[in-house]
PDB file of C-alpha atoms in Angstrom:
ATOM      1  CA  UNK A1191       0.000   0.000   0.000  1.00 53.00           C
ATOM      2  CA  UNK A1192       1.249   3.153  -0.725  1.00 83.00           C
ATOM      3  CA  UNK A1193       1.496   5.865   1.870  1.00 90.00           C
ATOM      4  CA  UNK A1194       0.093   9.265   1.983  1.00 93.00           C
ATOM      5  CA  UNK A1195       3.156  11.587   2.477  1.00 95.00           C
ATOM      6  CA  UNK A1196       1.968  14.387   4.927  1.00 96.00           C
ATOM      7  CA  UNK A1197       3.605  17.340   5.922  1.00 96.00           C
ATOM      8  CA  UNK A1198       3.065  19.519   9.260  1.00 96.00           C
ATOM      9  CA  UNK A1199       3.301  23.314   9.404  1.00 94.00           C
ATOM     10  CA  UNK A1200       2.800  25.146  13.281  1.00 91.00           C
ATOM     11  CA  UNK A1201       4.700  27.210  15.209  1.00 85.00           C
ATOM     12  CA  UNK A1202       3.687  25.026  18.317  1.00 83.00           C
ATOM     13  CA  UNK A1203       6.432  22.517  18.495  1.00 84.00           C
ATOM     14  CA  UNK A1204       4.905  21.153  20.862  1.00 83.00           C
ATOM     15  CA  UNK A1205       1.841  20.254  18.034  1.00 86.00           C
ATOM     16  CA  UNK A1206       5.008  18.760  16.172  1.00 89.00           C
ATOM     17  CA  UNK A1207       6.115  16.832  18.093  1.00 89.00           C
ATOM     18  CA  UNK A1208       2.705  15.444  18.920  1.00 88.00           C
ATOM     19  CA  UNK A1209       1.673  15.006  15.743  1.00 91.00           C
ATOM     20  CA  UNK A1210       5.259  13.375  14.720  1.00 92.00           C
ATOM     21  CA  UNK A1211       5.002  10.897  17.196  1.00 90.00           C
ATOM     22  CA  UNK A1212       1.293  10.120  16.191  1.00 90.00           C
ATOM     23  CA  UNK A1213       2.092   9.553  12.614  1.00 91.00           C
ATOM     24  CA  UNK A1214       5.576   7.456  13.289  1.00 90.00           C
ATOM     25  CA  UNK A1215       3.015   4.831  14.338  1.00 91.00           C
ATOM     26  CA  UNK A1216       0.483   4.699  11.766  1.00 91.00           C
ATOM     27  CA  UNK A1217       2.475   2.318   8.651  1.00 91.00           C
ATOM     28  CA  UNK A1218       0.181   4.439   5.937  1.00 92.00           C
ATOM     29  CA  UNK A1219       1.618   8.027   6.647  1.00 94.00           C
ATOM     30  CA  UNK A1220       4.967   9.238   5.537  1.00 94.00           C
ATOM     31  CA  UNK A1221       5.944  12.121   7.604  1.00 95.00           C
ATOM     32  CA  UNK A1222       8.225  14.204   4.786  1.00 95.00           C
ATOM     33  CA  UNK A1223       8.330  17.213   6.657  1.00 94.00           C
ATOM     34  CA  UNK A1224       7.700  19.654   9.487  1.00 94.00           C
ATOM     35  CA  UNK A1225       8.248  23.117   9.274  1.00 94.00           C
ATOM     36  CA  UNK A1226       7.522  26.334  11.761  1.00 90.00           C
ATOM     37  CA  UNK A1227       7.260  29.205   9.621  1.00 89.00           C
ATOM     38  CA  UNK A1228       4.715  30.366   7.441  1.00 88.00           C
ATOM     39  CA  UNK A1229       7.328  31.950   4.973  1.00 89.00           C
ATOM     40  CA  UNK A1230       8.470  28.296   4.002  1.00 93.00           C
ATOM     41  CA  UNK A1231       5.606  26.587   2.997  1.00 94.00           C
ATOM     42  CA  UNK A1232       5.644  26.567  -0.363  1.00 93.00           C
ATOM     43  CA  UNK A1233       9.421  25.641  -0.892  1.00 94.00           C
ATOM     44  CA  UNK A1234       8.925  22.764   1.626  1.00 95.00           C
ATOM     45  CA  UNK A1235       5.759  21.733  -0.363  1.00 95.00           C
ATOM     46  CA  UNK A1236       8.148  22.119  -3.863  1.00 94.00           C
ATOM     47  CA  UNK A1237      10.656  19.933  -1.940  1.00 94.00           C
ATOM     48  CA  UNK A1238       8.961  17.385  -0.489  1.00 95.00           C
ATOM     49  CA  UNK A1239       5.828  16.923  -2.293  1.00 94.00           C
ATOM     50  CA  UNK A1240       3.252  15.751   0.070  1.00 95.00           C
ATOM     51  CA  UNK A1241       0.130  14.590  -0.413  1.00 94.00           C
ATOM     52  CA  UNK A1242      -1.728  16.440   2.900  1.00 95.00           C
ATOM     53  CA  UNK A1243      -0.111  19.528   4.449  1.00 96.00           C
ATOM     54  CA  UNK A1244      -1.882  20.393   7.989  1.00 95.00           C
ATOM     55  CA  UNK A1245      -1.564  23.963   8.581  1.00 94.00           C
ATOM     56  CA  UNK A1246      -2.158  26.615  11.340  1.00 91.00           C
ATOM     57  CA  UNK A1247      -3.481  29.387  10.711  1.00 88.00           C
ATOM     58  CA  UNK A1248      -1.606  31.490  13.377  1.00 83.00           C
ATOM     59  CA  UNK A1249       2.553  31.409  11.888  1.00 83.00           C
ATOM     60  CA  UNK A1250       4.969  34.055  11.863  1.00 82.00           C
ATOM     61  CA  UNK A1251       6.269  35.652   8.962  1.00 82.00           C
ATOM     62  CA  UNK A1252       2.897  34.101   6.613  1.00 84.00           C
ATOM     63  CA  UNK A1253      -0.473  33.338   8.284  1.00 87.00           C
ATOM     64  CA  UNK A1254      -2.025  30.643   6.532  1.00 88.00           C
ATOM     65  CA  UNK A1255      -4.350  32.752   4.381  1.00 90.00           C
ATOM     66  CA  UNK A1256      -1.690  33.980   2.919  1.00 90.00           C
ATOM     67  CA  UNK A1257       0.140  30.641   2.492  1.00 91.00           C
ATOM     68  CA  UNK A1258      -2.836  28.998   0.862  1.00 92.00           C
ATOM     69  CA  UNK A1259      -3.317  31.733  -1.543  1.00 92.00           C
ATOM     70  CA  UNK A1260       0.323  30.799  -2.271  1.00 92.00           C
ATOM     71  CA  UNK A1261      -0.349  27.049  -2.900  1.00 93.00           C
ATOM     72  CA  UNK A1262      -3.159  28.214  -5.323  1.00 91.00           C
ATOM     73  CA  UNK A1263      -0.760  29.674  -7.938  1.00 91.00           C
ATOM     74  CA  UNK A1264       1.405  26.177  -7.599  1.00 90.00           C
ATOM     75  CA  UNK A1265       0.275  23.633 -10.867  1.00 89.00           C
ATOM     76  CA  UNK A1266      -2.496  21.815  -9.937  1.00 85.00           C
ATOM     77  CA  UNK A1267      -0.209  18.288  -9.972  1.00 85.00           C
ATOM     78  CA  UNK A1268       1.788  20.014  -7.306  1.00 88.00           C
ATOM     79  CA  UNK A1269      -0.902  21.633  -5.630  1.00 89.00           C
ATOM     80  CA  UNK A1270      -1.329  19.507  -2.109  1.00 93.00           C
ATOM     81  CA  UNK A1271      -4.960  18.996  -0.273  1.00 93.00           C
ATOM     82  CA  UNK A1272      -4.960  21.147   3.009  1.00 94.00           C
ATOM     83  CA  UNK A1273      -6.021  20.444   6.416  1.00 93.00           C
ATOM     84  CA  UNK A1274      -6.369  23.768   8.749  1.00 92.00           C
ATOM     85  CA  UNK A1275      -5.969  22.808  12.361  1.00 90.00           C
ATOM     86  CA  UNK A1276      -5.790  25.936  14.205  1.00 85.00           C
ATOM     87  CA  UNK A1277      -6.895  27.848  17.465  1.00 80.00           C
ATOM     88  CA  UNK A1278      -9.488  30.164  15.347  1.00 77.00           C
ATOM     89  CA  UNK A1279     -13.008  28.957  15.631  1.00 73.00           C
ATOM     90  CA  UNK A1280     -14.562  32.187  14.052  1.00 74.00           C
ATOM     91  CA  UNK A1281     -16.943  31.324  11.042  1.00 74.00           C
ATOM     92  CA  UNK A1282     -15.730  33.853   8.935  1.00 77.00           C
ATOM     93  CA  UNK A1283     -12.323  32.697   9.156  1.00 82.00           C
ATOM     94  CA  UNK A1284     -13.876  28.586   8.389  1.00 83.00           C
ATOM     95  CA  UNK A1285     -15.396  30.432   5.504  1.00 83.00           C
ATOM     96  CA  UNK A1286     -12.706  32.166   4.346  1.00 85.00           C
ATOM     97  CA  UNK A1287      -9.873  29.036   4.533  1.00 87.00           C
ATOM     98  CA  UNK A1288     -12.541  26.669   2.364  1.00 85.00           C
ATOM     99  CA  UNK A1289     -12.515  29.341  -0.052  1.00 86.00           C
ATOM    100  CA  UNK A1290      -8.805  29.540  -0.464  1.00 89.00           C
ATOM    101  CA  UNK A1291      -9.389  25.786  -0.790  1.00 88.00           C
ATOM    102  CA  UNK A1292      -8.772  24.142   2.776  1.00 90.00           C
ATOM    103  CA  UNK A1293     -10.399  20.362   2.673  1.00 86.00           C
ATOM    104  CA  UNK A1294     -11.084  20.439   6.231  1.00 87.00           C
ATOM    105  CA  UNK A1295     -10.831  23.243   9.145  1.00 88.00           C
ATOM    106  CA  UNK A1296     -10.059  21.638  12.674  1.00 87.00           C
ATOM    107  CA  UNK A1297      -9.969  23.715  15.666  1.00 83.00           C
ATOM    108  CA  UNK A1298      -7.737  22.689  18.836  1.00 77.00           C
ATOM    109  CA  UNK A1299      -8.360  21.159  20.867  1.00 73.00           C
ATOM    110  CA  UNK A1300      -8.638  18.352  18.575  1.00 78.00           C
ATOM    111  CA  UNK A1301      -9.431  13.974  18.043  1.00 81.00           C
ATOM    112  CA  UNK A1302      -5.917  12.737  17.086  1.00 86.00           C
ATOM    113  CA  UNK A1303      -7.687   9.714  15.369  1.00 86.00           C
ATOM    114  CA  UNK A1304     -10.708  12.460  14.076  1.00 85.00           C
ATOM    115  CA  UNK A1305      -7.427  14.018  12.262  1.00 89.00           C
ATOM    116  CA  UNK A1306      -6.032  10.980  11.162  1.00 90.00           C
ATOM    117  CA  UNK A1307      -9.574   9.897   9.132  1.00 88.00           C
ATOM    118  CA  UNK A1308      -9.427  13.264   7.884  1.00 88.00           C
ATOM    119  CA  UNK A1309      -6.492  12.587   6.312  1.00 91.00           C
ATOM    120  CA  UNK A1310      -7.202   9.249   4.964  1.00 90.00           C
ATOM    121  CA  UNK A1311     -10.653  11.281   3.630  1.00 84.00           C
ATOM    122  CA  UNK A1312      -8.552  13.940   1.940  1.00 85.00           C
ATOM    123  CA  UNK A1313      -6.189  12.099   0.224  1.00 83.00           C
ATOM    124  CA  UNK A1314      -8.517   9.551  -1.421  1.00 78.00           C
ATOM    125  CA  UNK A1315     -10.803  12.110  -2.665  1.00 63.00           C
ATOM    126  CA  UNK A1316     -10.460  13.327  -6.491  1.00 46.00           C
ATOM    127  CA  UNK A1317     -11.912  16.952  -5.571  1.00 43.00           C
ATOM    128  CA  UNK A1318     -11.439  19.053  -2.533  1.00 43.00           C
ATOM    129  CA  UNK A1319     -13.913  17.742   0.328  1.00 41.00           C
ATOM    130  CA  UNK A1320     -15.835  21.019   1.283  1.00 40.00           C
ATOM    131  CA  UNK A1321     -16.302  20.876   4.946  1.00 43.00           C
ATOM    132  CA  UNK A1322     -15.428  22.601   7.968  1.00 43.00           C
ATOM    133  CA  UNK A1323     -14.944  20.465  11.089  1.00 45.00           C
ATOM    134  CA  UNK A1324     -14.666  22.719  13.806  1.00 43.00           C
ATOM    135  CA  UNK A1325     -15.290  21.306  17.237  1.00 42.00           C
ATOM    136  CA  UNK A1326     -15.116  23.922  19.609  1.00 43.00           C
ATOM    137  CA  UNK A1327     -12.701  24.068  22.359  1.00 43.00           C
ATOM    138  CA  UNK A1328     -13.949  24.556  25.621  1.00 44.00           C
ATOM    139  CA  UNK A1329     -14.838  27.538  27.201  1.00 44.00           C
ATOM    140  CA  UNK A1330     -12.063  30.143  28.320  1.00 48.00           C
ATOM    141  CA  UNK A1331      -9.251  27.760  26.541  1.00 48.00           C
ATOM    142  CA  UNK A1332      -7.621  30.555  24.316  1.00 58.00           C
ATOM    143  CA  UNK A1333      -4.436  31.868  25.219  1.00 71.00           C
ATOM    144  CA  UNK A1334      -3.598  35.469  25.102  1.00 77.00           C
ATOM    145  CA  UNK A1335      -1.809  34.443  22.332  1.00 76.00           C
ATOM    146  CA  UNK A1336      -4.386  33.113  20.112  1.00 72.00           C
ATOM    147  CA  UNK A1337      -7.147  35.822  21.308  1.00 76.00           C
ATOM    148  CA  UNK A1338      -4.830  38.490  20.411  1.00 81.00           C
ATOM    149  CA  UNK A1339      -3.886  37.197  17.028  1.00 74.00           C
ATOM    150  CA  UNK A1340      -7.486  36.386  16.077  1.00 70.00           C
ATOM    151  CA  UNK A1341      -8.420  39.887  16.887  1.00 76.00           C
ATOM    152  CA  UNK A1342      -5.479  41.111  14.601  1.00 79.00           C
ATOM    153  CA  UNK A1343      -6.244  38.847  11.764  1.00 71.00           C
ATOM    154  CA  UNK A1344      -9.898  39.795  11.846  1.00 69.00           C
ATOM    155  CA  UNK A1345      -9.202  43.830  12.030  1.00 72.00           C
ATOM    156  CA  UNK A1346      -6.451  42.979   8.913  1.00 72.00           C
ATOM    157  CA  UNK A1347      -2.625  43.323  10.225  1.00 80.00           C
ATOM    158  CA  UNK A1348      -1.019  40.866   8.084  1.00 73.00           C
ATOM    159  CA  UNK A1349       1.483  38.434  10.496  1.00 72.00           C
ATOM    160  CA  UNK A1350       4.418  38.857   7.954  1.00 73.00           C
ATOM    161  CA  UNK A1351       5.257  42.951   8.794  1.00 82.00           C
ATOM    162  CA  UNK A1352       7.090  43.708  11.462  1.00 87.00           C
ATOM    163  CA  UNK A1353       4.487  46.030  13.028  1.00 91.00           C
ATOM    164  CA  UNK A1354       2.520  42.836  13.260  1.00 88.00           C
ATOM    165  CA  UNK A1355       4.845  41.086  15.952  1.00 89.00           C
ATOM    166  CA  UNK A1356       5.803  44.518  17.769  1.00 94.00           C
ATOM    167  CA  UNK A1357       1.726  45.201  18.525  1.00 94.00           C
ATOM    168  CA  UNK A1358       1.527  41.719  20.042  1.00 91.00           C
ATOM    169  CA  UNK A1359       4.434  42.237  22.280  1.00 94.00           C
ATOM    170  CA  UNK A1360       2.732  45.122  23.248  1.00 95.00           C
ATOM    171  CA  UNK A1361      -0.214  43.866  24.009  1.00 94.00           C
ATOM    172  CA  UNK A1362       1.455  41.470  26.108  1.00 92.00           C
ATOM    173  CA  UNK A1363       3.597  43.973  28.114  1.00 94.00           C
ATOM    174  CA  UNK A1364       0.316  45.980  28.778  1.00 93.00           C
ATOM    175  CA  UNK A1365      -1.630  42.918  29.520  1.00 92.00           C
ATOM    176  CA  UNK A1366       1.360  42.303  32.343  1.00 91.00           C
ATOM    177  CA  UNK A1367       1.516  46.008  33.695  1.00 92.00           C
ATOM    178  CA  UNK A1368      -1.523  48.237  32.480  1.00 89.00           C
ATOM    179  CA  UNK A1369       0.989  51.354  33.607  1.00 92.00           C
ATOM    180  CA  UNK A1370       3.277  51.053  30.591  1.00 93.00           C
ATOM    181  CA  UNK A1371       1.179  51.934  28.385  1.00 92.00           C
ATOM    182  CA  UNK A1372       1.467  55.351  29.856  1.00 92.00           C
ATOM    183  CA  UNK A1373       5.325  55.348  29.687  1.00 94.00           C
ATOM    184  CA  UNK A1374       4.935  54.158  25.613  1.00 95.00           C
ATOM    185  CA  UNK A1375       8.006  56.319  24.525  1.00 94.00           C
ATOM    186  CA  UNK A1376      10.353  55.775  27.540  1.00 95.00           C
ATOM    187  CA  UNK A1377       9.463  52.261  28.600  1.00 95.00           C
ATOM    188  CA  UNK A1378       7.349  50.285  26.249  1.00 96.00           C
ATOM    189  CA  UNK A1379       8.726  51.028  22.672  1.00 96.00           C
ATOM    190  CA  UNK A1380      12.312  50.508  24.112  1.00 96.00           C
ATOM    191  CA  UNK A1381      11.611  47.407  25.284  1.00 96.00           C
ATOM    192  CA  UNK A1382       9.913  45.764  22.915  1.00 96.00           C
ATOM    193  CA  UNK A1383      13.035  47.264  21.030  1.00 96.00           C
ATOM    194  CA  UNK A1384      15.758  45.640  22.870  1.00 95.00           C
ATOM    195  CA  UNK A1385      13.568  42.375  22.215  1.00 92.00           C
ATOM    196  CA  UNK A1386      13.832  42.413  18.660  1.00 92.00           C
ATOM    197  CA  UNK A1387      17.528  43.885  17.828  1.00 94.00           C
ATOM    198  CA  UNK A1388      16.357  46.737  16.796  1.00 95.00           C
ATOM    199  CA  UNK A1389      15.427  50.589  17.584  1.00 96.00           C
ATOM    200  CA  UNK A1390      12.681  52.646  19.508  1.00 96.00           C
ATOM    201  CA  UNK A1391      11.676  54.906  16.913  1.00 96.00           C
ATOM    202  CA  UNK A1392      11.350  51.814  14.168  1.00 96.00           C
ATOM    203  CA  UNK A1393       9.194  50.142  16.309  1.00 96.00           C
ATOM    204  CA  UNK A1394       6.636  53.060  16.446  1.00 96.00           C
ATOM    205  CA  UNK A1395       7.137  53.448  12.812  1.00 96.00           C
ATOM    206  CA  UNK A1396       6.214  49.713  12.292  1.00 95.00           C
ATOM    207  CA  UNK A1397       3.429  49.871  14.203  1.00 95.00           C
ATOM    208  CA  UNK A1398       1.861  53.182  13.112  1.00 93.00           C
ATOM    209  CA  UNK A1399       2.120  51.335   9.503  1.00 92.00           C
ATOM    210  CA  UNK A1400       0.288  47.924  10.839  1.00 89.00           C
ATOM    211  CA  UNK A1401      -2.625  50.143  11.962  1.00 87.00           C
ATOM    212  CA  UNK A1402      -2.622  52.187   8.914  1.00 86.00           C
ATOM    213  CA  UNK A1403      -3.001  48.781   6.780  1.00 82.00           C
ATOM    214  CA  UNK A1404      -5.526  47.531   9.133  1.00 78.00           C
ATOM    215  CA  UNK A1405      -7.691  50.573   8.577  1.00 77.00           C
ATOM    216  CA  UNK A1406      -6.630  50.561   4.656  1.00 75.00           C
ATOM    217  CA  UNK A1407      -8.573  46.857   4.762  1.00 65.00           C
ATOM    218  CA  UNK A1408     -11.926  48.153   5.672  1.00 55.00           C
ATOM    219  CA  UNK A1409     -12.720  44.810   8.033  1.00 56.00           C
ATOM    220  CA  UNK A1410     -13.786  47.362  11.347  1.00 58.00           C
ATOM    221  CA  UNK A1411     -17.049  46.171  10.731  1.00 58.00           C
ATOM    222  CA  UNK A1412     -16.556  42.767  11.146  1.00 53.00           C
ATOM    223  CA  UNK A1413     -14.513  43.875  14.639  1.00 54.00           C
ATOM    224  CA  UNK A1414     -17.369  45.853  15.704  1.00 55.00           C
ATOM    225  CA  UNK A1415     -19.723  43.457  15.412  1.00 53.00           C
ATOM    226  CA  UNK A1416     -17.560  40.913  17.138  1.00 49.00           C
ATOM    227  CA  UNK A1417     -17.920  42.717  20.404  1.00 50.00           C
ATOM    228  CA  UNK A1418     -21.748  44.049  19.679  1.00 51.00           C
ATOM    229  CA  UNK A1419     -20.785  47.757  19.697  1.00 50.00           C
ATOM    230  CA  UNK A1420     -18.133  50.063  17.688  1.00 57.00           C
ATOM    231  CA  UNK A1421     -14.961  49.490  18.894  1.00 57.00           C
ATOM    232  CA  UNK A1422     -12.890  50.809  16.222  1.00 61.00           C
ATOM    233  CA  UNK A1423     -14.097  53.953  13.866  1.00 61.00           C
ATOM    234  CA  UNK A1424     -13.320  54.260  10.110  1.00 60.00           C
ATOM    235  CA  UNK A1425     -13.149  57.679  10.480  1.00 63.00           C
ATOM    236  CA  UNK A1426     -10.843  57.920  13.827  1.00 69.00           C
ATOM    237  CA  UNK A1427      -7.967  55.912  13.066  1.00 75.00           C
ATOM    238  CA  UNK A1428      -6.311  55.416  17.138  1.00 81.00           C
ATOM    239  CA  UNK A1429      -2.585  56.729  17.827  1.00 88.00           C
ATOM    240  CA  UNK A1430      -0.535  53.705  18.843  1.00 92.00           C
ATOM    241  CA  UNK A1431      -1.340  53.785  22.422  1.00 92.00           C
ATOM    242  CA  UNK A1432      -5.111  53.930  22.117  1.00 87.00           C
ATOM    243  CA  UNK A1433      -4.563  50.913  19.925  1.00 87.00           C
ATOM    244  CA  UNK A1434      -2.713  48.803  22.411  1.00 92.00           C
ATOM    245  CA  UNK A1435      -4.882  49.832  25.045  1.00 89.00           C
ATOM    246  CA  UNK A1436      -8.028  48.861  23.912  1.00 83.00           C
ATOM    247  CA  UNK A1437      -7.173  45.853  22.149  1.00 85.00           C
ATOM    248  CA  UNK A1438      -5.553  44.911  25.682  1.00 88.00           C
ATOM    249  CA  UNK A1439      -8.548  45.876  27.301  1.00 84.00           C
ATOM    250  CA  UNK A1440     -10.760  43.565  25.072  1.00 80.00           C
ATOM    251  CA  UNK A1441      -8.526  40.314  25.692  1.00 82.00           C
ATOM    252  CA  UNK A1442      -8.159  41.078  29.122  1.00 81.00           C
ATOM    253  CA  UNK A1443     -12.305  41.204  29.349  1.00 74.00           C
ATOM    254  CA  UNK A1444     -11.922  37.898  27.067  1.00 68.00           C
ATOM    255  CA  UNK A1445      -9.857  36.191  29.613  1.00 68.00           C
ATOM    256  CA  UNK A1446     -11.946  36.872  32.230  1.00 65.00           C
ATOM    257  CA  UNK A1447     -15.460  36.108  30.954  1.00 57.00           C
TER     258      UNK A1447
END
């Protein structure tokens, strides 16, 4: 029999390693690769030619909208089947990854063996299967992590700019210590500075430019109705700060409801 060659891309290594050991004992899967960044999809998928890939969503450098709107332009004879398994149970965001072609769309928590049948599913099948299995995690599961980046993908700050990454450290450092955001020029931009190599003044640059393409992309709606009420105006685009605050203030209410 031959075996489906699968390949794994997450930033969670601890997913990988999971998964690797899962697949190590099934004799039909060939585990040709496992990669952590979003950015090197594609050449893995040129290298190693599998047959599934399961993909997160949430991936530095390339989200995986972006990375299956990459696959898309491969030849359809290279072109794998995709599996999403991700932390991102919003409809819209099902929706959108079945669009770009996704087979199936697991949320984690997952079924190991529910994956597994998915697999066997997707590579048998001529077409792609369109269906979205998302089994909701349990209540209050999400890390800050995963609550911040959905917010961020929804609103429309693409994971590969640098403003991306700097805002979520942010968030983070406010989340920690709600007074820093009040010492933003002396305390928080340095920081998150001396965290990435780099300087102060590029890292309010960076992220003045990731809200500027956020507001460019016209999805405030969809934020708005997320929480029921306007959170975020069209016509006021926030300074930095006001951005970090209230996105910290809407995962901190997250967290605790």
């Amino acid at each position: 029999m031959e075996k489906i060659r699968v390949m794994i891309a997450d930033d969670n290594q601890s997913i990988i390693r999971l998964l690797t050991d899962f697949f190590e004992r099934k004799p039909n899967i060939d585990l040709v690769a496992a990669v952590s960044d979003g950015a090197a999809i594609v050449d893995a998928v040129r290298e190693h030619a599998p047959d599934v890939v399961v993909m997160d969503i949430i991936m530095p450098r390339r989200d995986g909208f972006m990375a299956l709107e990459e696959l898309n332009r491969l030849d359809e004879s290279a072109r794998p089947k995709v599996i999403v398994l991700t932390g991102l149970s919003r409809d819209d965001f099902i929706m959108r990854a079945i669009r770009l072609g996704a087979s199936y769309y697991m949320v984690k928590p997952f079924d190991m063996n529910v994956l597994y049948s998915r697999i066997l599913e997707t590579a048998q099948e001529g077409e792609t299967v369109v269906e979205a299995v998302a089994v909701e995690p349990p209540a209050g599961t999400e890390s800050v992590d995963e609550l911040i980046t959905n917010l961020f993908l929804t609103i429309g700050i693409p994971a590969h700019i640098k403003g991306y990454q700097y805002l979520r450290e942010a968030v983070r450092m406010v989340l920690d210590n709600h007074e820093v955001i009040n010492r933003i020029t002396k305390e928080l931009y340095p920081g998150i500075a001396r965290k990435f190599g780099t300087s102060a003044s590029k890292v309010e640059r960076a992220m003045r430019h990731a809200i500027e393409v956020a507001w460019t992309r016209g999805r405030l709606d969809t934020v708005n109705q997320m929480y029921g009420y306007k959170v975020f105006a069209k016509e006021d685009k926030p300074t930095n700060g006001e951005f970090i605050s209230c996105v910290a203030e809407k995962i901190s209410v997250a967290k605790s409801a």
